[in-house]
mmCIF file of C-alpha atoms and ligand atoms in Angstrom:
data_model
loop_
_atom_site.group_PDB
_atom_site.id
_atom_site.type_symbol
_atom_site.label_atom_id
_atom_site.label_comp_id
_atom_site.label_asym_id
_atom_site.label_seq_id
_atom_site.Cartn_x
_atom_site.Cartn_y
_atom_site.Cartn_z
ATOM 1 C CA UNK A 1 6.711 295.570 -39.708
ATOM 2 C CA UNK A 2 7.979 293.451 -36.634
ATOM 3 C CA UNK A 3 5.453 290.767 -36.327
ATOM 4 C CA UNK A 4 4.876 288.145 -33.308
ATOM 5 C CA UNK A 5 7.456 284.881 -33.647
ATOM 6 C CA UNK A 6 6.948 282.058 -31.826
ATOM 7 C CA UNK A 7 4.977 282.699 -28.502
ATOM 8 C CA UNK A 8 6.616 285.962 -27.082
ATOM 9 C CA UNK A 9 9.009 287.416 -29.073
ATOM 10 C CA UNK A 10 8.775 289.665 -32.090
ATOM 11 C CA UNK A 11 11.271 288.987 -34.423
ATOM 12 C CA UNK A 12 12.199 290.564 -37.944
ATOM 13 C CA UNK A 13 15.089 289.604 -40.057
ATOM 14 C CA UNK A 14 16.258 292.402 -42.584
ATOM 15 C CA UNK A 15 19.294 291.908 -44.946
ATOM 16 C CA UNK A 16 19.117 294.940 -46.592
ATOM 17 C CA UNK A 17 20.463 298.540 -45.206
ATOM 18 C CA UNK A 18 17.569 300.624 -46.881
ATOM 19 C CA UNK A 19 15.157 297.776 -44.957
ATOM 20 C CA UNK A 20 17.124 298.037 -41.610
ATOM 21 C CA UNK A 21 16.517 302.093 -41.862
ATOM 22 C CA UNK A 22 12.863 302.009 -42.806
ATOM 23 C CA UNK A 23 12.662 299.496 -39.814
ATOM 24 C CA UNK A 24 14.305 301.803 -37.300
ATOM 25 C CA UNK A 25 13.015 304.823 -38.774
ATOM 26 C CA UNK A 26 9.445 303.967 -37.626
ATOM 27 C CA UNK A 27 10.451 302.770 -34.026
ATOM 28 C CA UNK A 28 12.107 306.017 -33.928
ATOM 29 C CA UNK A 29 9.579 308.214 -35.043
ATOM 30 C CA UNK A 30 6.903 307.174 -32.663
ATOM 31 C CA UNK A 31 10.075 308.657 -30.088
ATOM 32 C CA UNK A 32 11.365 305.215 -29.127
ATOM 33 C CA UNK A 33 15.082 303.913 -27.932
ATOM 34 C CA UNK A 34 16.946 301.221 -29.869
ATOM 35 C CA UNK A 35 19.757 299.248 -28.689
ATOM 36 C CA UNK A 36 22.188 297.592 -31.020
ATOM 37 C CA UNK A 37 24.087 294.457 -30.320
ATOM 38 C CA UNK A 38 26.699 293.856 -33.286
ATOM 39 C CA UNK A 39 27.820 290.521 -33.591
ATOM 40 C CA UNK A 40 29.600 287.908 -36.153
ATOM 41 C CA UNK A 41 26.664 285.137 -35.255
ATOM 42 C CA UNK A 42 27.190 281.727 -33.582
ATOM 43 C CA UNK A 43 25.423 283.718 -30.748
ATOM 44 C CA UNK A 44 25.657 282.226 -27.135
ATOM 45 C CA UNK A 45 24.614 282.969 -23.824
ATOM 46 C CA UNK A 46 27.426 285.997 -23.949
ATOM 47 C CA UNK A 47 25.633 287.391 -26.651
ATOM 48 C CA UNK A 48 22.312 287.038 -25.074
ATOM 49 C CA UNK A 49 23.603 288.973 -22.361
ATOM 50 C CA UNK A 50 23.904 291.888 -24.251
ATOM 51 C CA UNK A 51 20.356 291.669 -25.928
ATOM 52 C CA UNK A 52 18.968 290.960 -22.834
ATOM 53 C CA UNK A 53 20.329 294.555 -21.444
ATOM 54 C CA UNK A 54 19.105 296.052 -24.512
ATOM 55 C CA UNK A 55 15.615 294.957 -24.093
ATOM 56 C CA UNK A 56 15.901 295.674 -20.812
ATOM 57 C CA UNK A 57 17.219 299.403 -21.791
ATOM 58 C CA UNK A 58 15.278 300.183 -24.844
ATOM 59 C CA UNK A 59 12.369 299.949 -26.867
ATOM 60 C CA UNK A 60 13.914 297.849 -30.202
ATOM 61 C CA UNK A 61 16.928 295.684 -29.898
ATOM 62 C CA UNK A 62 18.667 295.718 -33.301
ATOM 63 C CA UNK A 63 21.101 292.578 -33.592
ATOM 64 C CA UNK A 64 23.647 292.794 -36.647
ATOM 65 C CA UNK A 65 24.684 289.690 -37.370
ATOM 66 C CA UNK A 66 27.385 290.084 -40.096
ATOM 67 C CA UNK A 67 31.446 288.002 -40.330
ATOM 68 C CA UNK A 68 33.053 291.213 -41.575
ATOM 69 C CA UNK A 69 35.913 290.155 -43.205
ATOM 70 C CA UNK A 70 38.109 293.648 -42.899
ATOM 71 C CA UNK A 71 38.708 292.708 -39.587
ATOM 72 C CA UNK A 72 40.380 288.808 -40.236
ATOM 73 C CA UNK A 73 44.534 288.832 -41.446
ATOM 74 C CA UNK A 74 44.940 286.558 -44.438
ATOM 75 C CA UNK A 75 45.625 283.477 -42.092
ATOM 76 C CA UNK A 76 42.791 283.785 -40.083
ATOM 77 C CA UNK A 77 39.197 281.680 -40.111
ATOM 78 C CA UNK A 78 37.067 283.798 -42.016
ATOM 79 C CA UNK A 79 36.318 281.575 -44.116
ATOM 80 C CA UNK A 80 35.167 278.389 -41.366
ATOM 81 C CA UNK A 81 34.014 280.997 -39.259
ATOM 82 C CA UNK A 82 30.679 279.534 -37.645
ATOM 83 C CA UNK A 83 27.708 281.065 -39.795
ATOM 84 C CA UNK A 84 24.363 279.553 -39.094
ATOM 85 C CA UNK A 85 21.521 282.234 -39.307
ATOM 86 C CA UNK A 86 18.399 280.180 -38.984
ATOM 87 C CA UNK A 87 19.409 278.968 -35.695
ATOM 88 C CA UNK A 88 20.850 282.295 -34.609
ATOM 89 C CA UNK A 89 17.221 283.674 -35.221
ATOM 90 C CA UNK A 90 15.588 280.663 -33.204
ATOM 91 C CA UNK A 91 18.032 281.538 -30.207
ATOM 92 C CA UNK A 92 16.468 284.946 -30.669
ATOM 93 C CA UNK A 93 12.891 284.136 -30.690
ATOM 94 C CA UNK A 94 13.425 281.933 -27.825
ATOM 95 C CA UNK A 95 14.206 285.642 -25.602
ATOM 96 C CA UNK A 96 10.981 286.850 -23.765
ATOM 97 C CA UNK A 97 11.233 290.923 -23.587
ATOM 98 C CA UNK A 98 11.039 293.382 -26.553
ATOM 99 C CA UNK A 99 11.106 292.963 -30.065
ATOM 100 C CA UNK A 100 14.475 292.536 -32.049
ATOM 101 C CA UNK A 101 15.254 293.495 -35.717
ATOM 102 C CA UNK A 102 17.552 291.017 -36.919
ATOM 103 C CA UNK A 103 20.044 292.865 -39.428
ATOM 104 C CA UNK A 104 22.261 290.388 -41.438
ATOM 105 C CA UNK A 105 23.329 291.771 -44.165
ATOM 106 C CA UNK A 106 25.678 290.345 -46.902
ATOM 107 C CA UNK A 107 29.495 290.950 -47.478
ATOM 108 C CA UNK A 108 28.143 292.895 -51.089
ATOM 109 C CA UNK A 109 25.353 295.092 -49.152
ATOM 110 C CA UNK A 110 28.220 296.256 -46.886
ATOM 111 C CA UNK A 111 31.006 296.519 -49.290
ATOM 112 C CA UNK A 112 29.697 296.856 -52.281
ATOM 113 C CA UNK A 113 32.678 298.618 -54.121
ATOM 114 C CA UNK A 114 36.116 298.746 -53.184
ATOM 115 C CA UNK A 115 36.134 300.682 -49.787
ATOM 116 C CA UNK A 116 38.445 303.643 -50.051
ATOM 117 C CA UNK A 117 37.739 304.770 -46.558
ATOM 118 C CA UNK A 118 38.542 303.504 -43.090
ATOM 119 C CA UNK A 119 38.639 304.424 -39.397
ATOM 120 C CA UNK A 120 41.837 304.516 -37.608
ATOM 121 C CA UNK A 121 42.943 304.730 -34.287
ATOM 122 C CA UNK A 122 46.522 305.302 -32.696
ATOM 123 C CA UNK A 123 48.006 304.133 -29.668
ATOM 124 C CA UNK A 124 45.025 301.580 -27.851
ATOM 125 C CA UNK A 125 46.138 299.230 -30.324
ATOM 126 C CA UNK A 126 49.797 299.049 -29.964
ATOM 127 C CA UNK A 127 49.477 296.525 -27.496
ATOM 128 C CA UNK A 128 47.726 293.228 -26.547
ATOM 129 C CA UNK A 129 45.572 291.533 -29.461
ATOM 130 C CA UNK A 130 46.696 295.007 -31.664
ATOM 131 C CA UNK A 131 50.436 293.547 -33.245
ATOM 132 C CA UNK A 132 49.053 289.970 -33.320
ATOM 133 C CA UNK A 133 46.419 291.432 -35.662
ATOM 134 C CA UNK A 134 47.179 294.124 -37.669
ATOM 135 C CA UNK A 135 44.399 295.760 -39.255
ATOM 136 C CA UNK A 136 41.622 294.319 -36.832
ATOM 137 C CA UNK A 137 40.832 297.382 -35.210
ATOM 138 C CA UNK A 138 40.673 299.244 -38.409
ATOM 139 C CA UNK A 139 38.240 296.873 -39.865
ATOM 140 C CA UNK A 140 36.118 296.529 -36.526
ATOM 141 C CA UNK A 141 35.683 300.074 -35.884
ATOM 142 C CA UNK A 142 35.287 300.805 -39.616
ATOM 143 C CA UNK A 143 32.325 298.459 -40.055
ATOM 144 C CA UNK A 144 30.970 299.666 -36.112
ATOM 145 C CA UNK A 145 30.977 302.508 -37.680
ATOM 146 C CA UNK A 146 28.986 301.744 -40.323
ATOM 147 C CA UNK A 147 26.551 300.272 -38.233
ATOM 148 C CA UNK A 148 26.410 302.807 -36.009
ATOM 149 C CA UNK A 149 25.449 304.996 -38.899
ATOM 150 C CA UNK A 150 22.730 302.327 -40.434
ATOM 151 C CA UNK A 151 20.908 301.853 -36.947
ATOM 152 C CA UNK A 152 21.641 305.425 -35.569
ATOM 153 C CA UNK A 153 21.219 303.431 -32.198
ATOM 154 C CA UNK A 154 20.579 304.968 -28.901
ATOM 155 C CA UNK A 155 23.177 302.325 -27.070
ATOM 156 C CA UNK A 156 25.506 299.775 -28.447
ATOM 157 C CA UNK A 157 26.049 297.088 -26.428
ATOM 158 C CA UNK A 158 30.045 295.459 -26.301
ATOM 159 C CA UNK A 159 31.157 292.287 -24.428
ATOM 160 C CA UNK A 160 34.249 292.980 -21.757
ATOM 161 C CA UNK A 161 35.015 289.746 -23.188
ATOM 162 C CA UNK A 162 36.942 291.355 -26.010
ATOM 163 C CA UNK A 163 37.996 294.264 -23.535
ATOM 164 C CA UNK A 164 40.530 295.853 -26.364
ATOM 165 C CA UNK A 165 37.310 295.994 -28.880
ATOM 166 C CA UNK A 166 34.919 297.853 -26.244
ATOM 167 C CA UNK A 167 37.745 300.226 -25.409
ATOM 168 C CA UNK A 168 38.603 301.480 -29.085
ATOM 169 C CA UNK A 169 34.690 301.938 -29.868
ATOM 170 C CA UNK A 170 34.097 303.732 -26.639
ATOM 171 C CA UNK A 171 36.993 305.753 -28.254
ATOM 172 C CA UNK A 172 36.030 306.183 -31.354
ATOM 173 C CA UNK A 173 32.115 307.353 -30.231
ATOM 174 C CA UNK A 174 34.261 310.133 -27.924
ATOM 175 C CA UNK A 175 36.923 311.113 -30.579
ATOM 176 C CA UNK A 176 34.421 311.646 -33.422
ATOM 177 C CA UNK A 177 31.460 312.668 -31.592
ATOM 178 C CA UNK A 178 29.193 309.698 -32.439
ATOM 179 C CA UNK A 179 26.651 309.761 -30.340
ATOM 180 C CA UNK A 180 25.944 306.576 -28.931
ATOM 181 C CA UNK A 181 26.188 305.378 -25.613
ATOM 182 C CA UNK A 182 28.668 302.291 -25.717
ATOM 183 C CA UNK A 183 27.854 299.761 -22.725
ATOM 184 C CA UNK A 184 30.648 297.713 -21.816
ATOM 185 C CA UNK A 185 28.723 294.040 -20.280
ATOM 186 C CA UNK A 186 30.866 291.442 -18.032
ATOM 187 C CA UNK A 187 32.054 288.400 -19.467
ATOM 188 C CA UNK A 188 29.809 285.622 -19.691
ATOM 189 C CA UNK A 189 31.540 282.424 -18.513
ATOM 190 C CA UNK A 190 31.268 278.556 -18.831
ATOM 191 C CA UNK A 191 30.301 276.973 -15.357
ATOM 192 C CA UNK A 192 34.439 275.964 -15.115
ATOM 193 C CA UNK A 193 35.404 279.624 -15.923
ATOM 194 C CA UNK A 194 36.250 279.388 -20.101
ATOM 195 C CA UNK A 195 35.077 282.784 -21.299
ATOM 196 C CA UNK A 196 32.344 281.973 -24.045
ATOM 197 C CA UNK A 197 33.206 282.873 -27.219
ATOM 198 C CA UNK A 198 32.163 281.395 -31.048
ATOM 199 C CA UNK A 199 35.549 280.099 -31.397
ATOM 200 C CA UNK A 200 35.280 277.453 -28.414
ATOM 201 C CA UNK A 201 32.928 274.956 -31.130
ATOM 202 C CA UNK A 202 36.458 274.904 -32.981
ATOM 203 C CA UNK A 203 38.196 272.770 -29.630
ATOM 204 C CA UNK A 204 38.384 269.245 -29.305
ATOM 205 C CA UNK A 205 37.431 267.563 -25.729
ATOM 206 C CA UNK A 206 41.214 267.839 -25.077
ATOM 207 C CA UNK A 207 41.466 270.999 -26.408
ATOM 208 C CA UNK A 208 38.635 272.619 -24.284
ATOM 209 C CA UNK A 209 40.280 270.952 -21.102
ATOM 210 C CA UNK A 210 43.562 272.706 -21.919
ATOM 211 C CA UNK A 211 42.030 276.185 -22.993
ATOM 212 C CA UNK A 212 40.687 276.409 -19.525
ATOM 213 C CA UNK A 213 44.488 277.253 -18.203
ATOM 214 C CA UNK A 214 44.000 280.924 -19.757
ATOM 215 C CA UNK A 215 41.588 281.351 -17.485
ATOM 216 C CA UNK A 216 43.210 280.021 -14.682
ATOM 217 C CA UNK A 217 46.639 281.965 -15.655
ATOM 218 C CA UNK A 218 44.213 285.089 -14.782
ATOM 219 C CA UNK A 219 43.293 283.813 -11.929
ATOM 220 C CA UNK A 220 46.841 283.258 -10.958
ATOM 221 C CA UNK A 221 47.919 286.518 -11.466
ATOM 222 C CA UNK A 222 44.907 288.394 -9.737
ATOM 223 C CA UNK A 223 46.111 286.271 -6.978
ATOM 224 C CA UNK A 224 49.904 287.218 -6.917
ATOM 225 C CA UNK A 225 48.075 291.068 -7.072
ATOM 226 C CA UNK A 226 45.637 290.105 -4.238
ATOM 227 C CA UNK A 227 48.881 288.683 -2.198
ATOM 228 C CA UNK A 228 50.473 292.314 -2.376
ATOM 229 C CA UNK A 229 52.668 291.725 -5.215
ATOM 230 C CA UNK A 230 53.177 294.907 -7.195
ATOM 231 C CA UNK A 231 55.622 294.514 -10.047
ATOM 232 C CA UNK A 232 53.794 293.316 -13.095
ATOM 233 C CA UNK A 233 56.501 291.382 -14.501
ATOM 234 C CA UNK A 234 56.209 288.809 -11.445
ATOM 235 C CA UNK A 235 52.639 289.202 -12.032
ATOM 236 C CA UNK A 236 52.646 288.354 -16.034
ATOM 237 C CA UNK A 237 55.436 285.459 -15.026
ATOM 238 C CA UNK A 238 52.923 283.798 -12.638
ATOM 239 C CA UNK A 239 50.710 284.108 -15.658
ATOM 240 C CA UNK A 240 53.072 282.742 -17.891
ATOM 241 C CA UNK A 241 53.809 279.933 -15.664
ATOM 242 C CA UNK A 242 50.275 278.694 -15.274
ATOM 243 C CA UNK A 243 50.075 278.163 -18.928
ATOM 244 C CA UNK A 244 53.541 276.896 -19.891
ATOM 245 C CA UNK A 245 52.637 273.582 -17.283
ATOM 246 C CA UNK A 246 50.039 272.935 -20.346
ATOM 247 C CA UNK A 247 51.288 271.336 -23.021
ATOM 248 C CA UNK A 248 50.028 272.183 -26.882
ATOM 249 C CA UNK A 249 49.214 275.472 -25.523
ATOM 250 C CA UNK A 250 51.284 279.143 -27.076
ATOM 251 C CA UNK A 251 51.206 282.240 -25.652
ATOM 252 C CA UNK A 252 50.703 285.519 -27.674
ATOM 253 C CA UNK A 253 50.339 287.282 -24.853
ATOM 254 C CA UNK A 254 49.654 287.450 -21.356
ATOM 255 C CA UNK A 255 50.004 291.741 -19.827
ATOM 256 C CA UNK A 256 49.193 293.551 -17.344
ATOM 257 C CA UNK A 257 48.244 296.882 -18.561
ATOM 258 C CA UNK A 258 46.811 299.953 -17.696
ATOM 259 C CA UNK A 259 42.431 299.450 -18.094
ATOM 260 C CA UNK A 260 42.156 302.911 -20.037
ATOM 261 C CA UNK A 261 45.054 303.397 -22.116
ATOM 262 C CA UNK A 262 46.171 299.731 -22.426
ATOM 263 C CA UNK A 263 49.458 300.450 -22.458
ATOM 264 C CA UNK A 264 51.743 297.831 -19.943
ATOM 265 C CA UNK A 265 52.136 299.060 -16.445
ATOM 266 C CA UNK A 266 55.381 298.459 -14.368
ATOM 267 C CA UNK A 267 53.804 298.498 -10.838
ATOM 268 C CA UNK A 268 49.744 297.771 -10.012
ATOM 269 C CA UNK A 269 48.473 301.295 -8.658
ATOM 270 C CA UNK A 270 45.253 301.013 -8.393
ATOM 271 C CA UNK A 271 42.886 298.733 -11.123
ATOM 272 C CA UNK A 272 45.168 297.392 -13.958
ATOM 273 C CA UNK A 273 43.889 294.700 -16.358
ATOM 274 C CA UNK A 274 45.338 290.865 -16.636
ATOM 275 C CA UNK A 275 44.769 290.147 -20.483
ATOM 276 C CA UNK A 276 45.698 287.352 -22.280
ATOM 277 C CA UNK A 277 45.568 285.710 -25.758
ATOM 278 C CA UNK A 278 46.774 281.594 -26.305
ATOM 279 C CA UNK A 279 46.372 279.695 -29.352
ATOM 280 C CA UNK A 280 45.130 275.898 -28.250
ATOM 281 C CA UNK A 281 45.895 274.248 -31.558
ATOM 282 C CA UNK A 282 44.401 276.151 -34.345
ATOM 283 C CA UNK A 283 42.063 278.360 -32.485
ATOM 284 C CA UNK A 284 43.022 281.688 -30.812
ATOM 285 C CA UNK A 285 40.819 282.397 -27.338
ATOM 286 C CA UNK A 286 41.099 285.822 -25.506
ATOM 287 C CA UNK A 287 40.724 286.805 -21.913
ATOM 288 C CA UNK A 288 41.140 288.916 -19.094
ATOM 289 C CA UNK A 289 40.008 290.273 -15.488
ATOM 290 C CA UNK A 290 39.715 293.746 -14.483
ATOM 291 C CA UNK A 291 41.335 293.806 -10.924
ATOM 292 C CA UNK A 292 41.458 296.525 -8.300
ATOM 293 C CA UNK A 293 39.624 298.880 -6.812
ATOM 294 C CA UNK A 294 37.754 301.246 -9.182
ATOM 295 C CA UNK A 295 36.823 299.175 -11.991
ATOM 296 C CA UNK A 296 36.588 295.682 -10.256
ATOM 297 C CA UNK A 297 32.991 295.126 -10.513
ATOM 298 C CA UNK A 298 31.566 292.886 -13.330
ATOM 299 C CA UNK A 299 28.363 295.078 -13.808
ATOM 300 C CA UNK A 300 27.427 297.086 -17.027
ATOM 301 C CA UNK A 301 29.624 300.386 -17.174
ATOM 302 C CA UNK A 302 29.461 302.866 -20.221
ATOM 303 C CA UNK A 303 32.331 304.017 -21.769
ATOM 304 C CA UNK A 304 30.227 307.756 -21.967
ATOM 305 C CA UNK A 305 27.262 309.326 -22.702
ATOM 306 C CA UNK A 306 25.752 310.924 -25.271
ATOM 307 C CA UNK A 307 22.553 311.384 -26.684
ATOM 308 C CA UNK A 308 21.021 311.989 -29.880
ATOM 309 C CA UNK A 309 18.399 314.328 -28.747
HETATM 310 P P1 AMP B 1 31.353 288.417 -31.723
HETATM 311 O O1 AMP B 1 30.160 287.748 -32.321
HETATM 312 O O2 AMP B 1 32.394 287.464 -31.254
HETATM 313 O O3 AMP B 1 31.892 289.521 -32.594
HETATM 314 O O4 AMP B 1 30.836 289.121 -30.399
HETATM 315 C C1 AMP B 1 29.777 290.046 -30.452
HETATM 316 C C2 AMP B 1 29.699 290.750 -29.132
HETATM 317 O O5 AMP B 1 29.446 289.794 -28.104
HETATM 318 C C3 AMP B 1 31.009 291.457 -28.765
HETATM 319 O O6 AMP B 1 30.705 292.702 -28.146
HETATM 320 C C4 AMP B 1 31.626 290.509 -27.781
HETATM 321 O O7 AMP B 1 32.505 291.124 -26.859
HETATM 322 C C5 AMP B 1 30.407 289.964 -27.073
HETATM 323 N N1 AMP B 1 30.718 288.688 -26.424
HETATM 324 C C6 AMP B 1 31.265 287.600 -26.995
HETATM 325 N N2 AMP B 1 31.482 286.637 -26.068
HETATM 326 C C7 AMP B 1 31.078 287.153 -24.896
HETATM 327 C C8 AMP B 1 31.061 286.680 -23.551
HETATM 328 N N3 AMP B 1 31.509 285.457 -23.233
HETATM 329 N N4 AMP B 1 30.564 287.469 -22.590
HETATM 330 C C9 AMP B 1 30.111 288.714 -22.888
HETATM 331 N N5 AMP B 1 30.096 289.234 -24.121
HETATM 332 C C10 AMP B 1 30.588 288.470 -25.116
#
């Protein structure tokens, strides 16, 4: 049962799927709405964002907190990847509104044999973070999946912060008629713009000055596009340009690409998204800005709507 933590907040950590069910099973059958906020832990004030619109939206929050390695190449930081539970569950407690079911389960309750079966998705990753990382999507929508089917949530709740990520779920919940409502939430931002993410606790002082000019490099192009310039290679260069001043600082990538199919755009019509991935020393930050007319505001949008009724 969820019992009272701290002053306000009721907080329950489960690390088991069969006590994550019984957990949601109960809040369900008295006919109430859970949210789910899947996450890899080191939670900050982006994360808190999306709990907050959970509570705000539904009757349990569940929060997964869980590094699933499927979705790091060999060369990636799965292994120093920030993992801290006990003070992601104080952050937690510290939230005022509506109980939260912690689910952090171990790498052997989610994979506890050899998986034989994944989810796959076509042509939203060919571009942007998708080539850089082959087989990230795969193992992010397989194990979304597979929380989506342990919680049976209501809503999940996605940070535009990793833009690519909330696109291919939204997908995924349309494709294969999953039916969750997947909330896309604006990026939450440092007071000198830096998008928050885990991976800034990896930068150095220097570092985290000269991670700031991805940022900026967005900025830069939204204002070639506010300026009336149309072709997106001018736009990408201005990007480009903003970043190569900085030394120490390589580019992945840095596009300007369609917001629904993510595929590159030649001329700005309408919205188009500025997206870019550097690698400031060893860590790899992502970014981008939705700019343009339809999808320029930063609130909450859902990718669609379904309902489990
Ligand atoms: P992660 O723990 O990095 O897997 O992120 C878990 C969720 O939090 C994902 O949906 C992210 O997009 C979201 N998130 C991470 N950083 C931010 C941020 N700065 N603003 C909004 N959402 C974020």
């Amino acid at each position: 049962m969820i019992a009272p933590c701290g002053t306000t907040q009721m907080i329950e950590v489960v690390s088991t799927i069969a006590g994550c069910r019984a957990e949601v099973r109960k809040t369900r059958s008295s006919g109430l709405t859970i949210g789910l906020v899947p996450t890899m832990g080191a939670l900050h004030e982006g994360h808190l964002s999306l709990v907050r619109q959970s509570q705000a939206d539904c009757d349990l929050t569940v929060v997964s907190i869980f590094v699933n390695p499927l979705q790091f190449g060999p060369k990636e930081d799965f292994t120093t990847y920030p993992r801290d539970l006990d003070a992601d569950v104080r952050v937690l407690s510290s939230l005022e509104r509506g109980p939260i079911l912690v689910f952090a389960p171990s790498e052997n309750e989610m994979y506890p044999s050899e998986l034989l079966t994944f989810v796959g998705q076509t042509t939203l990753g060919d571009h942007l973070c998708g080539p850089f990382r082959p087989g990230h999507f795969r193992g992010v929508l397989t194990v979304v999946l597979k929380l989506f089917e342990i919680v049976q949530p209501d809503r999940a709740y996605f940070g535009k912060k990793d833009y690519q990520q909330w696109r291919v779920v939204g997908r995924m919940v349309a494709d294969l008629n999953v039916p969750v409502d997947v909330i896309g939430m604006p990026t939450v931002r440092e007071a000198d713009g830096l998008a928050m993410s885990s991976r800034n606790r990896y930068l150095s002082p220097e570092e985290r000055r000269k991670a700031l000019c991805l940022y900026r490099a967005l900025l830069a192009g939204r204002a070639r596009i506010r300026d009336g310039e149309k072709k997106a290679g001018r736009i990408a260069e201005a990007m480009r340009q903003t970043v190569a001043e900085i030394e120490g600082v390589a580019v992945d990538y840095l596009s300007v690409v369609d917001p629904w199919s993510l595929q590159p755009v030649e001329n700005v019509e309408g919205t188009v998204l500025l997206a870019g991935a550097v690698r400031v020393g060893r860590t790899r930050l992502i970014d981008n800005l939705e700019v343009g007319s339809q999808l320029g505001s930063e609130g909450a949008s859902p990718c669609r709507r379904t309902s489990r009724a």
